[in-house]
Short mmCIF file of C-alpha atoms in Angstrom, two decimals:
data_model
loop_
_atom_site.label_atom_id
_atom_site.label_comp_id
_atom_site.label_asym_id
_atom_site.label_seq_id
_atom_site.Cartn_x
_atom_site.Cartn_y
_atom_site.Cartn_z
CA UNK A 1 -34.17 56.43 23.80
CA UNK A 2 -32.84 58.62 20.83
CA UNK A 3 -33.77 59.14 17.41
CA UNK A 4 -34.02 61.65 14.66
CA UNK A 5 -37.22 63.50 15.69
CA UNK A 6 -37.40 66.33 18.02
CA UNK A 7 -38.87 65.75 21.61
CA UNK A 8 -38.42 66.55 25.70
CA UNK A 9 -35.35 65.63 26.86
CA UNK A 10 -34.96 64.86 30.87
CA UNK A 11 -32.12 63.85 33.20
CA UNK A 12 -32.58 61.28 35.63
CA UNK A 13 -29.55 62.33 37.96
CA UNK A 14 -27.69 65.12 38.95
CA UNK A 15 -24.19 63.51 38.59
CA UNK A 16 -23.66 64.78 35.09
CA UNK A 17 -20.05 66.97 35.57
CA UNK A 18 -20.69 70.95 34.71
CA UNK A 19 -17.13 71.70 34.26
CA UNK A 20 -15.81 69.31 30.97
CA UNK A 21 -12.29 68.14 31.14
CA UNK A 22 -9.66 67.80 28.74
CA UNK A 23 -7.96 64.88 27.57
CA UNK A 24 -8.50 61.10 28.12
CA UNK A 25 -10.26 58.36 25.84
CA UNK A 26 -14.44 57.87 25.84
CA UNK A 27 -15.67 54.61 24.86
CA UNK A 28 -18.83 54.88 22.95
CA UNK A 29 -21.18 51.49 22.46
CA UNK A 30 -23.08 51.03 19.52
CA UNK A 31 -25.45 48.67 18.47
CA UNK A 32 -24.62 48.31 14.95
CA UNK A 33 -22.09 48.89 11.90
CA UNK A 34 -22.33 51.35 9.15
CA UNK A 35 -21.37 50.41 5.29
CA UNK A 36 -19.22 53.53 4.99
CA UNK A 37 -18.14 56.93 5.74
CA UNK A 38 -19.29 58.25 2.17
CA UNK A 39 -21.61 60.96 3.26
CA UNK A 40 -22.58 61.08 -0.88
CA UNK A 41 -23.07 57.33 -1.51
CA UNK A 42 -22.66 55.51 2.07
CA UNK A 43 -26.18 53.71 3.83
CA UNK A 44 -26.22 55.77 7.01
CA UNK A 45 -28.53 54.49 10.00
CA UNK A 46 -28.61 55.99 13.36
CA UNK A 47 -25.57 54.58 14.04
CA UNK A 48 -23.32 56.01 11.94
CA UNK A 49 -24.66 60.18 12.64
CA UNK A 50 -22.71 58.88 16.25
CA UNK A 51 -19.50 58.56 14.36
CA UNK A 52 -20.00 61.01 11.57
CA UNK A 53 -20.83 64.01 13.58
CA UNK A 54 -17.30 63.67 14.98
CA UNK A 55 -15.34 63.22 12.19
CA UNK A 56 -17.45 66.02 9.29
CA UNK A 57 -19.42 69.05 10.47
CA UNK A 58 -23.01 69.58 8.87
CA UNK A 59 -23.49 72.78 6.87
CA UNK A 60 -26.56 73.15 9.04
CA UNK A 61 -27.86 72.19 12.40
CA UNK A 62 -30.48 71.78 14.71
CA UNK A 63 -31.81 73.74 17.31
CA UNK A 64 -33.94 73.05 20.62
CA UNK A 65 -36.73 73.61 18.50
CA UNK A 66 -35.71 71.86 15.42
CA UNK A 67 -35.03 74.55 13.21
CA UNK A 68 -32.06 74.17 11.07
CA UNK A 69 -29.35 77.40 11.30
CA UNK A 70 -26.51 77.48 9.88
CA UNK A 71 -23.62 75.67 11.39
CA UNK A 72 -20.41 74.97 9.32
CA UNK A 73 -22.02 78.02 6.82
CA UNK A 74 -22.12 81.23 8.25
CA UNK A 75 -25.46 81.91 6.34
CA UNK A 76 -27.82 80.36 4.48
CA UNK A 77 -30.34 82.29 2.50
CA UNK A 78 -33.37 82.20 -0.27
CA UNK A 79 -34.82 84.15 -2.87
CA UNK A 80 -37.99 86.07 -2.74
CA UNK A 81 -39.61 82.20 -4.35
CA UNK A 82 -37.41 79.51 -2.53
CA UNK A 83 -35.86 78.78 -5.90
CA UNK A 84 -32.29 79.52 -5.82
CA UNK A 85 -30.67 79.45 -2.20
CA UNK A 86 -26.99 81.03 -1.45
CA UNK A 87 -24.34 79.68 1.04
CA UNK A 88 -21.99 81.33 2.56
CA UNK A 89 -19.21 79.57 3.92
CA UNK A 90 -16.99 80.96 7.30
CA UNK A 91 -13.66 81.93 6.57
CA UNK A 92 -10.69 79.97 7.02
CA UNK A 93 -11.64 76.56 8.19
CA UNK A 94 -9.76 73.84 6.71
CA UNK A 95 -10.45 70.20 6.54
CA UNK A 96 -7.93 67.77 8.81
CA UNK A 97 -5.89 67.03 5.72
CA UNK A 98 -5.47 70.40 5.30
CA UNK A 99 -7.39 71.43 2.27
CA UNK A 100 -9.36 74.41 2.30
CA UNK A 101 -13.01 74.05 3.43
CA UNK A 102 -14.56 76.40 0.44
CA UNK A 103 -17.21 76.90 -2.17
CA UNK A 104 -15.48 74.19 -4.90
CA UNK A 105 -15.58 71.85 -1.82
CA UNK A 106 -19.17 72.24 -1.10
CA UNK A 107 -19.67 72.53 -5.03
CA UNK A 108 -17.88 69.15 -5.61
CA UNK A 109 -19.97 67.70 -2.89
CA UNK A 110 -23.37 68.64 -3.43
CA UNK A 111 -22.62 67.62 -7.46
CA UNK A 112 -21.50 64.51 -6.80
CA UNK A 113 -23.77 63.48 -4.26
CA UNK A 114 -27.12 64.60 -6.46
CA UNK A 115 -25.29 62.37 -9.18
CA UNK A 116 -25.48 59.24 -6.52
CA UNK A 117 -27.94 57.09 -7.25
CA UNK A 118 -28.32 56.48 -3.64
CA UNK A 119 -27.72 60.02 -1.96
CA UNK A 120 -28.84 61.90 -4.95
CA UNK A 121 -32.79 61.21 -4.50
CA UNK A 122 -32.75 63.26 -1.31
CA UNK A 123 -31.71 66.01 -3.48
CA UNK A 124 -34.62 66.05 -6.13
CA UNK A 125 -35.99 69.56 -6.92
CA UNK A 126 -31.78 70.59 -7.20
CA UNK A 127 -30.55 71.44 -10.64
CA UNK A 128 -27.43 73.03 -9.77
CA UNK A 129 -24.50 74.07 -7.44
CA UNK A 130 -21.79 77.03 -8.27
CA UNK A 131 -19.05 78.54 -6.73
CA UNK A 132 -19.57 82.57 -7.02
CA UNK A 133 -16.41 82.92 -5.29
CA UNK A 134 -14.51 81.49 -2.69
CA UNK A 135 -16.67 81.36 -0.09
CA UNK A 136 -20.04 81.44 -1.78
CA UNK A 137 -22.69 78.88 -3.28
CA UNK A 138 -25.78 79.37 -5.22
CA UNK A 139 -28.11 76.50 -5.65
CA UNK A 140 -30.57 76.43 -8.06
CA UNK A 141 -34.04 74.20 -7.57
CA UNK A 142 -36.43 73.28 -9.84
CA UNK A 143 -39.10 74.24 -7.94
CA UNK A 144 -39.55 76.03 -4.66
CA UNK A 145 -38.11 73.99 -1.75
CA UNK A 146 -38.76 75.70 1.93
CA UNK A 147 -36.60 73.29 3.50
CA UNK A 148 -33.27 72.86 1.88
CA UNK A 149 -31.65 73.72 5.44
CA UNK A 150 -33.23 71.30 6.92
CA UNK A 151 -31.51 68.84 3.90
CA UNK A 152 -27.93 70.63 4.91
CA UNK A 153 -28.47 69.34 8.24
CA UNK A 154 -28.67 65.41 7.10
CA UNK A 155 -25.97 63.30 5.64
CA UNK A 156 -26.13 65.11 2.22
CA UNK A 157 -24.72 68.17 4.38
CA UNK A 158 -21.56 66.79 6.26
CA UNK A 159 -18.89 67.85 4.54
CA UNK A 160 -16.22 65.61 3.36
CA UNK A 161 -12.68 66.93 2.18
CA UNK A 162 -12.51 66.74 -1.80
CA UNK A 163 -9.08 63.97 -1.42
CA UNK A 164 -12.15 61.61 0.02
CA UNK A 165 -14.43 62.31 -2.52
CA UNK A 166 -12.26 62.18 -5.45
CA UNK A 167 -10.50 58.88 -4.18
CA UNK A 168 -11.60 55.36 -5.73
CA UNK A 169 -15.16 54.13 -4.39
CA UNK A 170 -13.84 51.57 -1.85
CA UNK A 171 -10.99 54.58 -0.60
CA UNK A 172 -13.96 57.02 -0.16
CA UNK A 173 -15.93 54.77 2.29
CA UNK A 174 -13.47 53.81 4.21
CA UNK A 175 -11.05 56.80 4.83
CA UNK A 176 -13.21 59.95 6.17
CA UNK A 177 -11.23 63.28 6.01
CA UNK A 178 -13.99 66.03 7.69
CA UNK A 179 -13.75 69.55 9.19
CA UNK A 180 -15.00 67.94 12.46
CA UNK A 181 -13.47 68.08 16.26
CA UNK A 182 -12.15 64.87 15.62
CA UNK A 183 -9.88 63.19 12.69
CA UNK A 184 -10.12 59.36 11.45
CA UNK A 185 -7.77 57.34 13.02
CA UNK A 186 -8.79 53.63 12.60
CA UNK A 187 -11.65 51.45 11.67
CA UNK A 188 -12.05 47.54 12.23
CA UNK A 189 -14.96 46.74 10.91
CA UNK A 190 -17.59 45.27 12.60
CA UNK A 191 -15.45 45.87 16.04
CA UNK A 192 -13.93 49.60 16.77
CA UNK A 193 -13.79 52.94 14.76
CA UNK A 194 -11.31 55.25 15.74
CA UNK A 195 -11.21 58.75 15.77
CA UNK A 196 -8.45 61.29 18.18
CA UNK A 197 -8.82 65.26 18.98
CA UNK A 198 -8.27 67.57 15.83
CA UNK A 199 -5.56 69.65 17.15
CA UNK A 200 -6.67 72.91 14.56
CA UNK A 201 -10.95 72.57 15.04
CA UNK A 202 -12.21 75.86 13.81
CA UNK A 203 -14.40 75.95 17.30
CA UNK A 204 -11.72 77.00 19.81
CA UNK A 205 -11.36 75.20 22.95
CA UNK A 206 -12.90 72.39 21.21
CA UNK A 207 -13.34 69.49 21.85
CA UNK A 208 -12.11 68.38 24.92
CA UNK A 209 -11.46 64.45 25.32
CA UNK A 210 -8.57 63.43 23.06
CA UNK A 211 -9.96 59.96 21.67
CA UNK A 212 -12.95 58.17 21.22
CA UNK A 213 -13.38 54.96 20.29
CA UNK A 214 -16.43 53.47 18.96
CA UNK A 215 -17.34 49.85 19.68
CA UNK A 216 -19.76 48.14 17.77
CA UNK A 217 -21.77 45.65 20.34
CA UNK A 218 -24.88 44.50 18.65
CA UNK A 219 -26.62 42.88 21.77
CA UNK A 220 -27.87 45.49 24.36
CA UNK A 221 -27.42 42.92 27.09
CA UNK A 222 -23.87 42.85 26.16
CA UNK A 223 -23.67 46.34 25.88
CA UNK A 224 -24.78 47.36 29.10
CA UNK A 225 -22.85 44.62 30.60
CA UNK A 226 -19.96 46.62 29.09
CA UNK A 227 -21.22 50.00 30.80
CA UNK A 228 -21.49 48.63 33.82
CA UNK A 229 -18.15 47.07 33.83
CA UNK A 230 -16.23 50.25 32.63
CA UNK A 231 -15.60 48.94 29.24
CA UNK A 232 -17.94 51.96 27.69
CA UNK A 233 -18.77 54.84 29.19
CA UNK A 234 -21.44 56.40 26.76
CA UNK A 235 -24.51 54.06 25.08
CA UNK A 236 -27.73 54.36 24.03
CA UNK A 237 -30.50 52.47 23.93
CA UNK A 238 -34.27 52.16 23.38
CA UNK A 239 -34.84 48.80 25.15
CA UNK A 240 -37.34 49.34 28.03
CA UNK A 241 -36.00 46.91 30.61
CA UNK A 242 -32.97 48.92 30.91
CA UNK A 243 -34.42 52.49 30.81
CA UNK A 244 -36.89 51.09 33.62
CA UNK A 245 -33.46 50.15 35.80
CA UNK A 246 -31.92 53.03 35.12
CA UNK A 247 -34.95 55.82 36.33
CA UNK A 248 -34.28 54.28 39.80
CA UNK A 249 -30.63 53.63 39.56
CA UNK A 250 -28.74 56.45 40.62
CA UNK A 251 -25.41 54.22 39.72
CA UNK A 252 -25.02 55.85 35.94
CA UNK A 253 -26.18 59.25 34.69
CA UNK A 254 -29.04 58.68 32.15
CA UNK A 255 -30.78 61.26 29.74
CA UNK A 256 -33.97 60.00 28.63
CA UNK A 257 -34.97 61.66 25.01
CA UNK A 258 -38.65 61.25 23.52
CA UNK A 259 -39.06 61.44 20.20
CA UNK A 260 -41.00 61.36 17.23
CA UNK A 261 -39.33 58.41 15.69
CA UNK A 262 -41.80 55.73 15.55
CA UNK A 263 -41.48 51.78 15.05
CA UNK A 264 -43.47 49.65 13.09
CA UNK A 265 -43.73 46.92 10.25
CA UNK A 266 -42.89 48.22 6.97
CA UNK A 267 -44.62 46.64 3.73
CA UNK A 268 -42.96 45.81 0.11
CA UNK A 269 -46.24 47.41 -1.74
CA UNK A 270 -44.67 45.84 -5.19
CA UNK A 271 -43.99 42.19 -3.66
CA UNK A 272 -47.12 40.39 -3.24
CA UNK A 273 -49.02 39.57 -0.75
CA UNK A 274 -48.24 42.54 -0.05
CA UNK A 275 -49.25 44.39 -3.02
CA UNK A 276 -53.14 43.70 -1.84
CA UNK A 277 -54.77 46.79 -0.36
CA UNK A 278 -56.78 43.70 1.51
CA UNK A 279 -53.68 42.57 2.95
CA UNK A 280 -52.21 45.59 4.24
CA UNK A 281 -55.64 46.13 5.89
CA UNK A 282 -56.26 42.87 7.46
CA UNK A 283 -52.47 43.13 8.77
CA UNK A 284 -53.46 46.46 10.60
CA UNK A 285 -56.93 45.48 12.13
CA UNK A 286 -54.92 42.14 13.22
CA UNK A 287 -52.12 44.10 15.33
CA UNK A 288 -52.56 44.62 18.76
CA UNK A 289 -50.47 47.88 19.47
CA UNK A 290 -51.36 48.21 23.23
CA UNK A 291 -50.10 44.92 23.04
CA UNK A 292 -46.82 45.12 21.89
CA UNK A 293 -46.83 48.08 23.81
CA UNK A 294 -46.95 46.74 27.66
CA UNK A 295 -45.31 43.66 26.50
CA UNK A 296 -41.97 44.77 24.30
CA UNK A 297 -42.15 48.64 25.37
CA UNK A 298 -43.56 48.01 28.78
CA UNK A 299 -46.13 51.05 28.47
CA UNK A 300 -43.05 53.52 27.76
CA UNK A 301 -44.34 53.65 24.38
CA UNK A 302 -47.84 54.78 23.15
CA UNK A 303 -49.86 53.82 19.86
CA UNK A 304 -48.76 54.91 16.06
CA UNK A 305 -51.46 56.38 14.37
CA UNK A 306 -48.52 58.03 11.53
CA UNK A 307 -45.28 59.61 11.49
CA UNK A 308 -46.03 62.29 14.62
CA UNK A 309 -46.99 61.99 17.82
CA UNK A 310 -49.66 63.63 19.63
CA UNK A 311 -47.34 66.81 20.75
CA UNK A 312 -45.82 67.44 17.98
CA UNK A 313 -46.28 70.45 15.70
CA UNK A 314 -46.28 68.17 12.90
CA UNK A 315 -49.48 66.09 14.58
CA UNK A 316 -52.64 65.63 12.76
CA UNK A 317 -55.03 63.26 13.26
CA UNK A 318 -55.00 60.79 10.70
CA UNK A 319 -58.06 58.28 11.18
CA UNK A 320 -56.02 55.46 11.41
CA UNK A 321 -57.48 52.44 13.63
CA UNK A 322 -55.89 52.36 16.84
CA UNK A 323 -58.18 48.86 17.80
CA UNK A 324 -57.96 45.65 16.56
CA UNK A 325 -60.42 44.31 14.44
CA UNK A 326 -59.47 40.10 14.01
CA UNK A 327 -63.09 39.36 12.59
CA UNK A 328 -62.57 41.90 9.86
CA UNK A 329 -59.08 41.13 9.41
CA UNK A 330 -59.80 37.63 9.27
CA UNK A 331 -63.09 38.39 6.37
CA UNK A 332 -60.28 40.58 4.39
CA UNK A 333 -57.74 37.21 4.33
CA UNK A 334 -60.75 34.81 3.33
CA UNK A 335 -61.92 37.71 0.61
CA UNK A 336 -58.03 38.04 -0.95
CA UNK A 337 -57.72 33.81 -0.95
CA UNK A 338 -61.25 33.85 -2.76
CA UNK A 339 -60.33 36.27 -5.17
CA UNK A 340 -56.87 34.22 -6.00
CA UNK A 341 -58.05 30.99 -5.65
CA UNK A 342 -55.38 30.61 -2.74
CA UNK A 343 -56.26 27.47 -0.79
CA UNK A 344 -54.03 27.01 2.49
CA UNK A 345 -52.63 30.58 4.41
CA UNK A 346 -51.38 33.41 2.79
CA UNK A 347 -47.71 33.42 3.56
CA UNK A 348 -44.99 35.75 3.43
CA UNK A 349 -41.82 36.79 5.22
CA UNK A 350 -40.85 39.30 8.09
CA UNK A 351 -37.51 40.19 8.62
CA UNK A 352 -35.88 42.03 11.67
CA UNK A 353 -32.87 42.48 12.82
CA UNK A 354 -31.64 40.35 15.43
CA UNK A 355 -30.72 42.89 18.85
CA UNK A 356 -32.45 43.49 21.54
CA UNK A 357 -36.06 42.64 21.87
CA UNK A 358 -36.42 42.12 18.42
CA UNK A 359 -36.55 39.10 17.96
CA UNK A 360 -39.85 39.02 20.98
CA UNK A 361 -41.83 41.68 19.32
CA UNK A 362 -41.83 39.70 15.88
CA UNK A 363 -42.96 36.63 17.43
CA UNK A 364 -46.10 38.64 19.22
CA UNK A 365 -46.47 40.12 15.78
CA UNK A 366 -46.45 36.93 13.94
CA UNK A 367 -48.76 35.60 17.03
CA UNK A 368 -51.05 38.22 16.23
CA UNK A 369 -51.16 37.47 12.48
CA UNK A 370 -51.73 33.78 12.79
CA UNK A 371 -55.27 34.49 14.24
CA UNK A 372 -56.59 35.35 11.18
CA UNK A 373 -55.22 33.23 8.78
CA UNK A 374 -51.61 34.68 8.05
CA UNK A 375 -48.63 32.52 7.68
CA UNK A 376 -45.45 34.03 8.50
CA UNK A 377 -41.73 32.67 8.37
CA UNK A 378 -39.58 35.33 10.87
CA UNK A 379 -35.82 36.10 9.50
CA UNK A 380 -33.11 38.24 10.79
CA UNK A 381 -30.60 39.91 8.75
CA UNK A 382 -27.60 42.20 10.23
CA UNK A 383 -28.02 46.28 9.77
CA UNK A 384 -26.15 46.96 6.80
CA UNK A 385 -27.09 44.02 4.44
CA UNK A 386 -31.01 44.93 5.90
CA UNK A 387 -30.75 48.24 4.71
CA UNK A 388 -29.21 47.46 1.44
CA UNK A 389 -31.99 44.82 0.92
CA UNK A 390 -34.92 47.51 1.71
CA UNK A 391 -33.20 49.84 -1.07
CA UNK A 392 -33.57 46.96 -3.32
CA UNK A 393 -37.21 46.04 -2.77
CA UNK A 394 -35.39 42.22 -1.36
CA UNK A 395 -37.98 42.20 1.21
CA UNK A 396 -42.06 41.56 1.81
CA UNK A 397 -42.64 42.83 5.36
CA UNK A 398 -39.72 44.36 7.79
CA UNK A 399 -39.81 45.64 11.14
CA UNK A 400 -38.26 49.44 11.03
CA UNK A 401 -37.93 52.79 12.69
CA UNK A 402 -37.85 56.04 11.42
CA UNK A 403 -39.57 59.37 9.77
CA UNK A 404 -40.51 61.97 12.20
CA UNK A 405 -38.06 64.30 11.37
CA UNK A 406 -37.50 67.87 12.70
CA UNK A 407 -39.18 69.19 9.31
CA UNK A 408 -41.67 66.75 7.50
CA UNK A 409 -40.21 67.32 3.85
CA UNK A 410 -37.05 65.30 4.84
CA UNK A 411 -39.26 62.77 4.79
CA UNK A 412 -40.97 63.23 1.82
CA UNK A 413 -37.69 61.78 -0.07
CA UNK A 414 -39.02 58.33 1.43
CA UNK A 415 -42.47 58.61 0.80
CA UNK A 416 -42.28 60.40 -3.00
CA UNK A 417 -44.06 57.99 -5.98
CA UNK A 418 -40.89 59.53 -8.06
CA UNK A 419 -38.36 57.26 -5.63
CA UNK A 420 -40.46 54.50 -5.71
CA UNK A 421 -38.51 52.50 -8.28
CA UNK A 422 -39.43 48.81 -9.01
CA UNK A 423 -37.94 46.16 -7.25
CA UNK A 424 -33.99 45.48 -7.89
CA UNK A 425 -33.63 49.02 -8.35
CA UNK A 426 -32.33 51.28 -6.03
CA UNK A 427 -35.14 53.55 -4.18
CA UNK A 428 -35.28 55.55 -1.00
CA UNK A 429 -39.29 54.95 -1.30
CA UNK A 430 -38.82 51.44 0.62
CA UNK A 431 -42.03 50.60 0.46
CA UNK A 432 -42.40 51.56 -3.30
CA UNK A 433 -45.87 53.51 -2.46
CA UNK A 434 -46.77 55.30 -5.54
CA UNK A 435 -49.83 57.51 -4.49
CA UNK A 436 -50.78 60.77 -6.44
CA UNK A 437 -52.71 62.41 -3.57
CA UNK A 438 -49.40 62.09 -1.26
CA UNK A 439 -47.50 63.44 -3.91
CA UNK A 440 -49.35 66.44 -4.24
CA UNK A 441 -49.82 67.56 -0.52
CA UNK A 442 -46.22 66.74 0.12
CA UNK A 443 -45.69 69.17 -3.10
CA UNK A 444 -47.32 71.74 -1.33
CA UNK A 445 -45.60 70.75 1.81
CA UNK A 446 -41.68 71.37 0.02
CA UNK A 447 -43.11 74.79 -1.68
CA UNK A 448 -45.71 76.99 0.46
CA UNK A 449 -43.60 78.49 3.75
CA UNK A 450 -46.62 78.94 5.35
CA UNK A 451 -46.30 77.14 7.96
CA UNK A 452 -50.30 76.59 8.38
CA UNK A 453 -50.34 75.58 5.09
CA UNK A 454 -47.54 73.01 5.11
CA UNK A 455 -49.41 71.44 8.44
CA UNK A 456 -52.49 70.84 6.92
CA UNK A 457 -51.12 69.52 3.61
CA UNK A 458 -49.11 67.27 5.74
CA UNK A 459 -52.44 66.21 7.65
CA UNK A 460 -53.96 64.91 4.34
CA UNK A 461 -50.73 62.66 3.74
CA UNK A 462 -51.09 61.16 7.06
CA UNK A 463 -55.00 60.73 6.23
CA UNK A 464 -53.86 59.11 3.26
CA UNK A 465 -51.74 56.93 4.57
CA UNK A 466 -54.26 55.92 6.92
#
């Protein structure tokens, strides 16, 4: 299973070659599409960092131990108060259309992708972006922000070549020109993308296969079908059936990643039901987690109780019920259709998408809710339009996956009251929760770099959440 958080990381074979060789075309299956390759305005999922991280390199990047170093800059430094941070760039790298790779590039980028309306609310406390030469940034915040590597390490960090950004809106999604081991080749959409070994990568000796072709295959059924058959040689997946098969089956090399990424149901807070504290409550002591645990995740999983796991150095205890509860849940629904004169079950919507064991996990879910009163009509939308309709607010409940991030303050760009805009308008706050206490521990969470301090203002957001 793979996601965004950090986490152990095991192989279940030995068969994994120690010697790489060169040349040759890798098939890579992935289970869905991406709107575009815009890394300042595109809707990036999971998905797409597959594709992207070939074709742009990140400013920043990851370690073991999820720190964020430097990567594509050679250095990345702060001022005595985290206000104004300096990049410098590595000499001589170019991107694969042959522009230079330097401070007006990273200038251009950063500009234009705090002016997105999309990208640009991941970048709130920056006010500003120079060149101070040719190979040197200085960003100015607002306010003191610990974590801007961390941001250089996301999609606001994967540097596109200025010819992509300058070019027309539909030119820019579709036509990615990065500084990456690999250089756009092709891209049907909803079918292959395309991408074959950059002859001048800055990293020598890198990389070694000469093509790789991306294939989108939605179902994982289908797309281990294609494994086994040859037709891929590289997928991922988090369906437990198959990871199951595959810690006994010696027959493919598998790497088994556990992260901090949970699942769970996602609620419109602006869209009523919905909007009902009452609601959200009875929804919570109606779900069976252990469950949908042994039955979707066949005990591979464990119980949410907020965005970290019990292991993590981001892990607090929260409060949150980890039992269900139907007779309460079941006295909250009666209370909210008193108090609205609703006669007949509160109803509302949950959406999914439609792969893998979706579609089995919504019907225990909407199992679950009917116990106590709650109507729900299941509907399943592809990745791209889903994502586009949870920036928009078009939703009441969806399943979903995601926070845990190396560094908490990535996330805080989802959970912020100031990206929470209404619903029609474009917010990275999905679930439009406007809360001042969260604000102001996830303030001191972007500004102290004590790392004590940043812990324990991050336990009282997952307390409030709770």
């Amino acid at each position: 299973a793979t996601g965004s958080g950090t986490g152990t990381t095991t192989s279940t074979t030995s068969t994994l070659p120690q010697k790489p060789v060169d040349g040759g075309t890798l098939s890579i299956g992935l289970d869905a599409e991406t709107d575009g390759w815009n890394p300042t305005a595109s809707e990036w999922a999971g998905a797409a960092y597959y594709v992207a991280q070939t074709i742009f390199d990140p400013l920043a990047e990851y370690d073991a131990s999820g720190q964020a170093h430097p990567y594509l800059a050679k250095s990345i430094t702060h001022s005595a108060d985290y206000k104004v941070w300096t990049i410098g760039l590595r000499p001589n790298i170019k991107f694969s259309d042959g522009e230079a790779l330097n401070a007006a590039a990273v200038v251009l980028q950063l500009t234009k992708a705090k002016a997105s309306a999309l990208v640009g609310q991941a970048l709130g406390p920056m006010a500003s972006a120079v060149a101070e030469g040719d190979l040197t940034v200085k960003v100015t915040m607002s306010e003191p922000w610990v974590a801007f590597p961390a941001v250089l390490a996301s999609q606001v960090g994967f540097m596109a070549a200025p010819k992509q950004l300058n070019a027309s809106t539909a030119e820019a999604a579709s036509n990615p020109i990065g500084s990456g081991p690999f250089i756009f080749k092709q891209w049907i959409r909803d079918s292959t993308l395309t991408v074959v070994k950059n002859p001048n990568y800055w990293r020598p000796g890198l990389p070694h296969v000469s093509e790789i072709v991306f294939r989108v295959i939605t179902d994982p059924q289908t797309r281990l079908q294609s494994l086994q058959s040859g037709q891929i040689q590289y997928m991922y997946t988090t369906t437990a059936s198959t990871i199951k098969e595959y810690q006994t089956n010696s027959s493919e090399a598998m790497v088994e990643q556990h992260v901090d990424e949970p699942a769970f149901i996602m609620l419109n807070t602006d869209a009523a039901p919905l909007n009902s504290l009452q609601i959200r409550l009875a929804l919570e002591y109606a779900t069976d987690q252990n469950q949908l645990n042994q039955a979707i995740s066949l005990g591979l999983g464990s119980v949410a109780t907020e965005p970290y796991a019990q292991g993590s150095p981001w892990y607090v205890p929260s409060g949150y019920p980890t039992k269900p509860d139907p007779t309460k849940a079941a006295a909250l629904v009666k209370a909210y259709e008193a108090a609205h004169h609703i006669s007949g079950p509160v109803k509302f919507t949950l959406g999914c998408v439609p792969s893998g064991t979706n579609p089995e996990a919504m019907q225990l879910v909407e199992a679950q809710w009917a116990k106590i009163g709650i109507d729900v009509t299941l509907s399943y939308t592809e990745q791209a339009t889903y994502i586009s309709n949870a920036i928009f607010g078009s939703y009441q409940a969806n399943c979903w996956t995601q926070f845990g991030s190396p560094d908490p303050d990535l996330d805080a760009t989802w959970w912020l009251s100031a990206n929470a805009h209404p619903i029609g308008q474009v917010a990275l706050n999905f679930a439009r929760l406007s809360d001042p206490t969260t604000d102001t521990q996830l303030q001191i969470g972007r500004s102290n770099p004590n790392v004590a301090a940043r812990k324990a203002a991050y336990g009282q957001v997952w307390h409030q959440f709770a």
